[in-house]
Coordinates of C-alpha atoms in Angstrom, one line a residue:
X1 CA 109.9 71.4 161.3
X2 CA 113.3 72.3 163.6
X3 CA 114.6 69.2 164.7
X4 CA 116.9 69.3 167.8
X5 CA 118.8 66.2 170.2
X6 CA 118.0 66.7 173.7
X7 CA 119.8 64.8 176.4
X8 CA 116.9 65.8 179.3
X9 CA 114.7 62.9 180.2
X10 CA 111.7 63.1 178.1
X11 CA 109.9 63.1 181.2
X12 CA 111.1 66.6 182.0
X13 CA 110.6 68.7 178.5
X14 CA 108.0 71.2 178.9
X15 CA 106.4 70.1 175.4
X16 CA 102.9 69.8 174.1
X17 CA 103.3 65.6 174.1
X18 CA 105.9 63.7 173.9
X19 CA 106.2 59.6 172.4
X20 CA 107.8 56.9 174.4
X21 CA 108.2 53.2 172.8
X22 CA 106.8 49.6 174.1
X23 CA 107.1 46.3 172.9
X24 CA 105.0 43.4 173.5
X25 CA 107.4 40.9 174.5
X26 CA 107.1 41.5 177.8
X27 CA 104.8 42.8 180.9
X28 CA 106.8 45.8 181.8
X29 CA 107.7 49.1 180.3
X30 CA 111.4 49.5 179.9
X31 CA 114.2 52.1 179.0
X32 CA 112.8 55.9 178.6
X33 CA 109.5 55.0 178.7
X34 CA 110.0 53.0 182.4
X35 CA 111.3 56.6 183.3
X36 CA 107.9 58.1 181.7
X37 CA 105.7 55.9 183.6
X38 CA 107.7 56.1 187.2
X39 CA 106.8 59.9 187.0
X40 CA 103.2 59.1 185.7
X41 CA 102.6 57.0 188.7
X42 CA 102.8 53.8 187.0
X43 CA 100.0 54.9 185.4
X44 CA 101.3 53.3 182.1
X45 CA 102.3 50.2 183.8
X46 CA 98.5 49.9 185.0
X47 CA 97.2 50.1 181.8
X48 CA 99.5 47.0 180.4
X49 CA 98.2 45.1 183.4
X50 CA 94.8 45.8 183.0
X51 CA 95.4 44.8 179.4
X52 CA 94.4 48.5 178.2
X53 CA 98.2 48.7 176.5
X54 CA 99.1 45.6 174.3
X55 CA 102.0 46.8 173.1
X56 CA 101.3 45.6 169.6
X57 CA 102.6 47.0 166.6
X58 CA 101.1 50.4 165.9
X59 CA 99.0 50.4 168.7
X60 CA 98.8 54.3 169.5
X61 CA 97.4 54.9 173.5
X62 CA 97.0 58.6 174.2
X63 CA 97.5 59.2 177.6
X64 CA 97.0 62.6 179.8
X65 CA 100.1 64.0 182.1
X66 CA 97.7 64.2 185.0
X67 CA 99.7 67.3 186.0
X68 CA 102.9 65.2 186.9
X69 CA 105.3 65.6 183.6
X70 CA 105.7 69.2 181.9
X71 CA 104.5 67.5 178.7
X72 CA 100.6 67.7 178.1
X73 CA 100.1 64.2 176.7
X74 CA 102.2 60.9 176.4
X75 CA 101.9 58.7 173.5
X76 CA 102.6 55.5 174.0
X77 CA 103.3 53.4 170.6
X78 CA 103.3 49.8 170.4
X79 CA 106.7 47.9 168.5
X80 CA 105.0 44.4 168.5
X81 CA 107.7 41.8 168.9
X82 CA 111.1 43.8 169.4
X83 CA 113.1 40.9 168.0
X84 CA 111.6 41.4 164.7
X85 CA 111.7 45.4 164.2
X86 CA 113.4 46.5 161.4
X87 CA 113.9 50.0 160.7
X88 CA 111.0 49.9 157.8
X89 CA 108.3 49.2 160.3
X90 CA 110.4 51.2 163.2
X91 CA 110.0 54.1 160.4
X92 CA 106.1 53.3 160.2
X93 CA 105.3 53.2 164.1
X94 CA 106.9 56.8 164.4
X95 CA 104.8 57.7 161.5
X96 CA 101.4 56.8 162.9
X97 CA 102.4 58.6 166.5
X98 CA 103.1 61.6 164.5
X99 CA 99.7 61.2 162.5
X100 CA 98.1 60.8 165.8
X101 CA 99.9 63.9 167.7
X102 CA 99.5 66.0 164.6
X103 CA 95.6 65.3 164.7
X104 CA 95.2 66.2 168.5
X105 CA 97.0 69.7 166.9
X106 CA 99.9 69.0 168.7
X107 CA 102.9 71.5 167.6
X108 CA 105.7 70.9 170.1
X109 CA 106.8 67.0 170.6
X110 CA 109.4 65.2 172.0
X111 CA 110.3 61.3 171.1
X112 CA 112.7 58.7 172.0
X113 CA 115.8 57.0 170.1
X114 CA 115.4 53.5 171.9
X115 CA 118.8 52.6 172.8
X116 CA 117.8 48.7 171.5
X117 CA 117.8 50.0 167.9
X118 CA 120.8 52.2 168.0
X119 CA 122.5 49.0 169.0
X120 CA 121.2 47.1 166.3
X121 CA 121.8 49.3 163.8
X122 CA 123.6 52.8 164.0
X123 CA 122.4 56.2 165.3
X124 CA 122.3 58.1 161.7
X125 CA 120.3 55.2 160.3
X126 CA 117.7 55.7 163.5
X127 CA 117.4 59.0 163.4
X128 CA 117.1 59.2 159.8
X129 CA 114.1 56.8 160.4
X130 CA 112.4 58.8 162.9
X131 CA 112.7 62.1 160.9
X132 CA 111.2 60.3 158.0
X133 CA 108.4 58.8 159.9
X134 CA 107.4 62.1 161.2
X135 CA 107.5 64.4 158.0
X136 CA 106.3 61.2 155.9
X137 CA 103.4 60.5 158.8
X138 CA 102.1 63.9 159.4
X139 CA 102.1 65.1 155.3
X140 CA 98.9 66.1 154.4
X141 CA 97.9 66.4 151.1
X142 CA 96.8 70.0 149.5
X143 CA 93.8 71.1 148.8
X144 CA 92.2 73.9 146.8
X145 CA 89.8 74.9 149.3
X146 CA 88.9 78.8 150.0
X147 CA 89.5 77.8 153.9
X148 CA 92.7 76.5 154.9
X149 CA 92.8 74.1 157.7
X150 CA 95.9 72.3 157.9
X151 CA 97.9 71.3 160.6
X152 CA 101.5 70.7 161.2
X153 CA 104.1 70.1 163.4
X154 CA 106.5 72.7 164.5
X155 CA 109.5 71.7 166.9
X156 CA 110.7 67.2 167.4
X157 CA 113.3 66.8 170.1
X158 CA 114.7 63.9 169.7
X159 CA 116.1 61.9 173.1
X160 CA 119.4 60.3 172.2
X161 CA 121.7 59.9 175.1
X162 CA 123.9 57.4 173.2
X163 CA 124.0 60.0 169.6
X164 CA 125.9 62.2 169.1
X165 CA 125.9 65.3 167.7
X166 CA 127.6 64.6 164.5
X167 CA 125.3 61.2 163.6
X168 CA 122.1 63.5 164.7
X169 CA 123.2 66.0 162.3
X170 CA 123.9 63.6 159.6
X171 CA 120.7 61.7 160.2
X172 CA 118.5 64.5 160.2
X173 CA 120.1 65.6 157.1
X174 CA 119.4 62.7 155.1
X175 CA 116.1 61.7 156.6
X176 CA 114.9 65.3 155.8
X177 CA 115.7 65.4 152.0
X178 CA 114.7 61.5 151.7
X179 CA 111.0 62.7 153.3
X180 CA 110.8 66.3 151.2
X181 CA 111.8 64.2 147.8
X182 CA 109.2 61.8 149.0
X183 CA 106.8 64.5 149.6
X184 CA 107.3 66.4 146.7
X185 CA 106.4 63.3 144.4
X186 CA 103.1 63.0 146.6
X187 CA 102.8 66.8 145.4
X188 CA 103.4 66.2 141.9
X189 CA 100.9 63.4 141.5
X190 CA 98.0 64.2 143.9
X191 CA 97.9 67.9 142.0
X192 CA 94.4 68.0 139.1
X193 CA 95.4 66.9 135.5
X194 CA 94.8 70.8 134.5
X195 CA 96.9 71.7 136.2
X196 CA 100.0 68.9 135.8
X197 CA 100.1 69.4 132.2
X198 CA 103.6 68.0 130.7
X199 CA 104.4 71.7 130.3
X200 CA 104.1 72.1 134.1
X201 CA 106.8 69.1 134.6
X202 CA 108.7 70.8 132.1
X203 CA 108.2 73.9 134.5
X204 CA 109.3 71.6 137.3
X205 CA 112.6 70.3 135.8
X206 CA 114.1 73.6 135.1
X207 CA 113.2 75.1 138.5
X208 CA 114.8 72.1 139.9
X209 CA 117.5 72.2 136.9
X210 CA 118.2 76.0 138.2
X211 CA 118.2 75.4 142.1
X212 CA 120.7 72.1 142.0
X213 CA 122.9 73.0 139.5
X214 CA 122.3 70.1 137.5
X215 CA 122.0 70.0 133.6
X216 CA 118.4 70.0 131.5
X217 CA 117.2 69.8 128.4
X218 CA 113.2 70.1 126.7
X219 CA 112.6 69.0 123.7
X220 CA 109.7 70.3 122.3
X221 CA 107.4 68.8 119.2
X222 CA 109.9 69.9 116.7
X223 CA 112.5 68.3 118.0
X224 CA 111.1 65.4 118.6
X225 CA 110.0 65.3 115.3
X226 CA 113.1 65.9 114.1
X227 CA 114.2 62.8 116.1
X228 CA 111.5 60.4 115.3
X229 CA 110.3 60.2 118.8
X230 CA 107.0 59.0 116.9
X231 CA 105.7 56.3 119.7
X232 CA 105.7 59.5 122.1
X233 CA 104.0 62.2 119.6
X234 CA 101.6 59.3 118.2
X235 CA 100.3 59.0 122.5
X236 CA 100.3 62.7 122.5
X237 CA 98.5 63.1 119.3
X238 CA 95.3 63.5 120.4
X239 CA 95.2 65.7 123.3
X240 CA 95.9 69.6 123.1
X241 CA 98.5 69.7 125.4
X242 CA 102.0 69.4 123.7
X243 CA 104.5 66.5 124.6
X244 CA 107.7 67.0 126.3
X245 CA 110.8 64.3 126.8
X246 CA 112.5 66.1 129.4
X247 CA 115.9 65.2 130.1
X248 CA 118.2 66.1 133.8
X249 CA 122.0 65.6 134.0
X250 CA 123.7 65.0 137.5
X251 CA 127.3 64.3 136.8
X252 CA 128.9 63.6 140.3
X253 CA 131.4 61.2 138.9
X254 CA 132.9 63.0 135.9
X255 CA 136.0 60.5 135.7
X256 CA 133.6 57.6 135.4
X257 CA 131.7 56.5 132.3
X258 CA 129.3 54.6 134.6
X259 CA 125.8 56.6 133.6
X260 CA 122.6 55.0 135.5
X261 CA 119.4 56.2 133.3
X262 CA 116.5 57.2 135.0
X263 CA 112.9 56.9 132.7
X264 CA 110.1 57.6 134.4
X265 CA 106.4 57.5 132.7
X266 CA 104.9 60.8 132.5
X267 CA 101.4 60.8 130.9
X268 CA 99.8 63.3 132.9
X269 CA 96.0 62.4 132.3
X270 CA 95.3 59.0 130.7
X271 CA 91.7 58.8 129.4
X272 CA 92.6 55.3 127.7
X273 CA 92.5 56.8 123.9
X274 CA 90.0 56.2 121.4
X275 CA 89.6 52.7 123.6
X276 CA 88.0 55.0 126.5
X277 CA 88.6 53.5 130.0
X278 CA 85.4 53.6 131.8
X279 CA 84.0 56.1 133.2
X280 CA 84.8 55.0 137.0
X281 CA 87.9 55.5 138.2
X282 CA 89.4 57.7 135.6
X283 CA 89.7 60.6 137.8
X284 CA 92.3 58.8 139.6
X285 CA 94.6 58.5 136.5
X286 CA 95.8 61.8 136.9
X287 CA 98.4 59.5 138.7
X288 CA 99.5 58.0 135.4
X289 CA 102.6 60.0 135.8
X290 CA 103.9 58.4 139.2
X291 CA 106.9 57.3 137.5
X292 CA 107.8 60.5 136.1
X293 CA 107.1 62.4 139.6
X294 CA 109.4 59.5 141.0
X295 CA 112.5 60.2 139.0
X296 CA 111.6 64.2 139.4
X297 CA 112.1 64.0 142.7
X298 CA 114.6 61.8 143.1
X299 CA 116.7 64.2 140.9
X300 CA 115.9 67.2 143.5
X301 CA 117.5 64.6 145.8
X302 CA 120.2 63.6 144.0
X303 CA 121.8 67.2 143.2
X304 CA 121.2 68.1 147.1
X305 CA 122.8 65.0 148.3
X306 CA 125.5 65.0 145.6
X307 CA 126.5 61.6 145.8
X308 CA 129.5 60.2 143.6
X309 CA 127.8 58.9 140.7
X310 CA 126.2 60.0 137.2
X311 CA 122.7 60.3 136.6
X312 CA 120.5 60.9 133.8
X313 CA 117.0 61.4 134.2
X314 CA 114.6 60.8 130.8
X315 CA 110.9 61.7 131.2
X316 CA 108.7 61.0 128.5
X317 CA 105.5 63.5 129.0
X318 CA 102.2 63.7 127.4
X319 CA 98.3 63.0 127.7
X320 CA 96.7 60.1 126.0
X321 CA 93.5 61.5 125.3
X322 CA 90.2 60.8 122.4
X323 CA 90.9 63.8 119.5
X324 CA 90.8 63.8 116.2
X325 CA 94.1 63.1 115.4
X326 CA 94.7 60.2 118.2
X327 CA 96.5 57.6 117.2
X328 CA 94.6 54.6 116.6
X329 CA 94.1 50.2 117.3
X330 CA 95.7 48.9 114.3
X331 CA 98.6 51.6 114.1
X332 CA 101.9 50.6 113.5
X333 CA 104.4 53.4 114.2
X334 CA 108.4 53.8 114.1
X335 CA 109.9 54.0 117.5
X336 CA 113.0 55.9 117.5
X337 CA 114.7 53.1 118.3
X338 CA 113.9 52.2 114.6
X339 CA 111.6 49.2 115.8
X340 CA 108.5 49.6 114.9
X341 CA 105.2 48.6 117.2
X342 CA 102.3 47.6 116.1
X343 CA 99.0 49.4 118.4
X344 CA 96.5 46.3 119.8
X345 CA 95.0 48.8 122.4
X346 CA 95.5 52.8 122.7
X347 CA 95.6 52.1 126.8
X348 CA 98.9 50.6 126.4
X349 CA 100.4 53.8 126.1
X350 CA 102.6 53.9 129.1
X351 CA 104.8 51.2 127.2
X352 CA 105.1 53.0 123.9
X353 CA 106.5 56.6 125.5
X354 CA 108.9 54.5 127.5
X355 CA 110.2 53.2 124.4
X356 CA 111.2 56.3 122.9
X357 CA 112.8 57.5 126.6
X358 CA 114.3 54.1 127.0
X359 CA 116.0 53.7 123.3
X360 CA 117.1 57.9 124.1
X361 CA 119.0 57.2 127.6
X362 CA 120.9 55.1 125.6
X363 CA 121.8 57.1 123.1
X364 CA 123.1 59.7 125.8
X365 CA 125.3 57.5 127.2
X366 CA 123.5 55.3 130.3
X367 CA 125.0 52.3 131.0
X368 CA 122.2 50.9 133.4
X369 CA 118.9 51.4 133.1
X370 CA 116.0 51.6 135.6
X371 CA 112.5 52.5 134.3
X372 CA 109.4 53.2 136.8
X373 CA 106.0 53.8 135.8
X374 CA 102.4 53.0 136.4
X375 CA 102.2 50.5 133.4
X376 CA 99.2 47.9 134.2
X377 CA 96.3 46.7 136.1
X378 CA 97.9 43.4 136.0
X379 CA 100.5 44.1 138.8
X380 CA 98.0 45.3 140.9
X381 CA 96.0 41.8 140.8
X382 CA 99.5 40.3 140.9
X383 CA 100.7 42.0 144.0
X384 CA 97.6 44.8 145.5
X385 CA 98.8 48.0 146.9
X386 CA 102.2 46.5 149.0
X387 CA 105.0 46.0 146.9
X388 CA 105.3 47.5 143.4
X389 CA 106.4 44.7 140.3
X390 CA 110.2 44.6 139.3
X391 CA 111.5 42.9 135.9
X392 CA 115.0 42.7 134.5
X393 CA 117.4 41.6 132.1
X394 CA 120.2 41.2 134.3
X395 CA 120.3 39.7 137.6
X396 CA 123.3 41.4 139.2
X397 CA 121.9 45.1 138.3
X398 CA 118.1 43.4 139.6
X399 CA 119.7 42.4 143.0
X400 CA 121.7 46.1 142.9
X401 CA 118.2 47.7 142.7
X402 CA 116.5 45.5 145.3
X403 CA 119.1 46.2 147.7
X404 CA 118.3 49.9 147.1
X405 CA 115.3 49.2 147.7
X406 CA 115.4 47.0 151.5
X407 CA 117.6 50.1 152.3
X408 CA 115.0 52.3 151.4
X409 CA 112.4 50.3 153.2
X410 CA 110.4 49.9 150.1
X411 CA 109.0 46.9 148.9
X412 CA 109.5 45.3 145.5
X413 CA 109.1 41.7 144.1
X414 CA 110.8 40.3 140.6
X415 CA 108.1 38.6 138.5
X416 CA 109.7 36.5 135.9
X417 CA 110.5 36.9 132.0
X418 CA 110.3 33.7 130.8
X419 CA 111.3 33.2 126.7
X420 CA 107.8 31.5 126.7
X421 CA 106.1 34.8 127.6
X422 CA 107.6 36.4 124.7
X423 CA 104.6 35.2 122.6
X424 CA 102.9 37.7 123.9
X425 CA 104.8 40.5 122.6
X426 CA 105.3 39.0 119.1
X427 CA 103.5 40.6 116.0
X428 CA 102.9 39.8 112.5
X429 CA 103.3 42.7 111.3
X430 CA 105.8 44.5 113.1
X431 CA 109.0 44.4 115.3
X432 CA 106.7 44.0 118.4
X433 CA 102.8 44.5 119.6
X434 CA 101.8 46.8 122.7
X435 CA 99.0 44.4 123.9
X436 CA 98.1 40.9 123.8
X437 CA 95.0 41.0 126.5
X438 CA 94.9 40.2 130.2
X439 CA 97.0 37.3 130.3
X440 CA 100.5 37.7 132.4
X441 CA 99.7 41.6 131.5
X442 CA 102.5 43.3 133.7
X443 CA 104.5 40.8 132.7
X444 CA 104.0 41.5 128.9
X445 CA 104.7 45.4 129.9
X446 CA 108.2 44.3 130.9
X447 CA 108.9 41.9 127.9
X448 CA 108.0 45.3 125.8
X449 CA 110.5 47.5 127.3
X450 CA 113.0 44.5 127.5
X451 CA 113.3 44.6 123.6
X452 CA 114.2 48.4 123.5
X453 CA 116.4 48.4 126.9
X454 CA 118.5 45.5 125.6
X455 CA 121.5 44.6 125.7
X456 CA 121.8 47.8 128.4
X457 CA 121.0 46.4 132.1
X458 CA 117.8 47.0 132.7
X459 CA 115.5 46.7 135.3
X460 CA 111.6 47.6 135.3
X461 CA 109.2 48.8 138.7
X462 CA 105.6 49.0 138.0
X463 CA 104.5 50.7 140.1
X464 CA 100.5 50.6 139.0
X465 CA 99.2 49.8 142.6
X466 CA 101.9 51.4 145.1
X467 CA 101.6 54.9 143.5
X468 CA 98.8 55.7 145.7
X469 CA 97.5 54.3 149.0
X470 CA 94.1 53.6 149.6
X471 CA 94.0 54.5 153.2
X472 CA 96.6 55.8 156.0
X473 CA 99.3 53.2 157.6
X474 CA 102.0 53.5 158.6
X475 CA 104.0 56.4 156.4
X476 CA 101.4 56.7 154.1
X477 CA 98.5 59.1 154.1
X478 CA 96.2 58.2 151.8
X479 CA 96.5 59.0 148.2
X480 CA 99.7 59.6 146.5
X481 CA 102.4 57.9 148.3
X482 CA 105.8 58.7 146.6
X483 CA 106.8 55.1 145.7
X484 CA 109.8 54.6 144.5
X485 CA 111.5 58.0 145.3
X486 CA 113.6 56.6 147.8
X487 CA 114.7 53.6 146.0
X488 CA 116.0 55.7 143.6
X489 CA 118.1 58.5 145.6
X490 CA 119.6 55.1 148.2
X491 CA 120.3 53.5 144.3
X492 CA 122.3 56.5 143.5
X493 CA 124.1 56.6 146.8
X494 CA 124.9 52.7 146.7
X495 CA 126.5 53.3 142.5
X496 CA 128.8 56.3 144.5

């Protein structure tokens, strides 16, 4: 897309439709889109009387120019109650106008910067919103059909008679690698299982290692081996498709010894192990490496944006699959921590590779820890597909990542780690178990990974039921959504 600022009235662009804003507080247009309507003939005005436009929030009307504006069609988007818009749901208005103008093929479009939320905010944080609105709104997924029919739009003019050029710039900017990162991740996650092998992130990394400048390191069976990486290679043990712990360096702060770790769960196609998930729904869990796409991207992010901080990225990546040599209920296996875990159920296997990533971030030097993965059904019935589950050790580094997170307009929600939970995690036989049942579930996940983060500051996002979307609102499409990408680059940003 080619993003430009225009000072001409929207109502004079020769463009194929353009999007003007109205809120539902009150009976009359205002601002831009009062300048829309006078040259419509009132026509939108008409509409609101005749109870046609509500202006409520999302609320898309598609209007015709009736040969009185250069601009073939007007969309008019609902804000709901203007008091109460935020940039998050300023964000997913845009988005939905750009779904809708993308699906009536529109290529050319010109919106407005209300002049309400520049005031409330600032002009690079509105403009940043817009852009990600737009190229999160009008994504569409890829497909790997013969006939390609995707549509996309082509040239935004932005109306901003109170920006200037330098906050357009720097908005556009930032809103552009926020919604690419973002993107990418949907990439990564919504691409077939054959295809997404751990191998292929490995590819991915070192494209990304090569392009930012930014340092990487594979280690392969034998060194993992070598390491005692054994909860990883005991997961990976039955599929034919090697592990990988890949590893990315940022270092934007080289006078610092501040290090924030970055794991993200990679297990590329998650059949469950020997205890097989059921046969519905396992085609979706080529999305059990949301975590690892996450931190991926956020990395491409990170060495564009080159903020002051140090990052490193751990990726645990492998397929838990039913072979002969998969690892087995009953197990106990050394961690290279040097805990060792004892195996209650082969689909806890997110937990055990994150162990191994965890207990090696440390060892390279992070200082404060954030893993994100797709760890259990439990968050899912805890919190459905809106906010993803956060845990922590430490409350100042929780309310650091939260912050992070409002900025990013992402939502997250701390579920709490009781020392009468740790039951759960107990064993009898060894340092810890993977699985006591269904009971507090996600929160069990976290209590696991507690014990290896410790005493680092830690903080856990499950991410189990926000790593896809199960229809379109808002900036989503539906499917892979990108969750936590931006949380992650804006966390980076904040530590700088």
């Amino acid at each position: 897309m080619e993003w430009k600022l225009t000072r001409e009235p929207l109502a004079s662009l020769e463009m194929d439709a353009i999007i003007v804003f109205h809120a539902n507080e009150g009976k009359s247009v205002q601002g831009v889109a009062r300048e829309v309507d006078e040259a419509l003939g009132f026509r939108i005005s008409n509409l609101i009387a005749a109870g046609e436009i509500s202006g409520d929030f999302t609320e898309v009307t598609d209007m015709h120019n009736w040969g009185k504006i250069p601009a073939g069609r007007v969309f008019v988007v609902g804000l709901g109650d203007e008091g109460k818009l935020e940039l998050h749901s300023f964000k997913n208005a845009v988005a939905t106008a750009a779904r809708a103008a993308k699906h009536k093929k529109v290529k050319s479009l010109g919106i407005d910067c209300p002049s309400f939320m520049i005031e409330r905010y600032n002009s690079v944080d509105v403009i940043q919103s817009i852009v990600e609105g737009i190229e999160l709104g009008s994504y569409q997924h890829h497909s790997y059909k013969s006939e390609d029919k995707s549509e996309s739009l082509e040239e935004i003019r932005v109306f901003g008679d109170q920006v200037k050029d330098s906050a357009f710039a720097a908005g556009v900017e930032r809103g552009r690698i926020f919604a690419r990162a973002t993107n990418f991740a949907r990439y990564l996650v919504h691409e077939p299982a054959n295809f997404m092998t751990p191998e292929a992130l490995a590819d991915h990394a070192r494209a990304i290692a090569e392009k930012r400048g930014i340092e990487l390191d594979i280690l392969t069976e034998d060194r993992l081996r070598e390491l005692g990486m054994n909860a990883l290679l005991s997961v990976a043990e039955g599929s034919a498709n090697r592990p990988r712990m890949i590893v990315l360096s940022y270092k934007g702060a080289p006078e610092s010894d501040d290090v924030i770790g970055l794991v993200g769960k990679g297990v590329t196609f998650d059949s469950g192990g020997l205890q097989l998930k059921p046969g519905k729904g396992m085609g979706e869990m080529k999305d059990d490496m949301g975590g690892a796409a996450a931190v991926l991207a956020a990395m491409d992010a990170i060495g564009e944006l080159r903020p002051h901080s140090n990052v490193i990225a751990v990726i645990p990546a492998c397929e838990n699959m039913t072979g002969s040599r998969a690892f087995r209920p009953g197990d106990v296996i050394r961690s290279f921590s040097g805990k060792t875990i004892e195996v209650h159920h082969t689909d806890a296997e997110g937990r055990l590779i994150l162990a191994d990533a965890i207990a090696y971030a440390k060892h390279l030097g992070a200082t404060r820890l954030v893993d994100i993965a797709t760890l259990t059904g439990g968050v899912v019935v805890a919190l459905g597909h809106v906010a993803s589950g956060l845990m922590s050790n430490d409350a100042q580094w929780a309310e650091e990542v939260k912050k992070a997170a409002r900025i990013a307009g992402e939502r997250v929600w701390e579920l709490p780690m009781y020392e009468e939970y740790e039951q759960y995690v107990d064993s009898e036989i060894a340092d810890v178990k993977n699985d006591a049942g269904s009971t507090a579930s996600c929160i069990q996940g976290g209590l696991f990974l507690r014990r290896f983060a410790e005493p680092v500051p830690w903080v856990h996002l499950d991410i189990a039921g926000t790593v896809t979307a199960p229809e379109e609102k808002g900036i989503f499409v539906k499917g892979a959504t990108g969750t936590g990408v931006r949380t992650l680059i804006q966390l980076a940003i904040c530590q700088g």
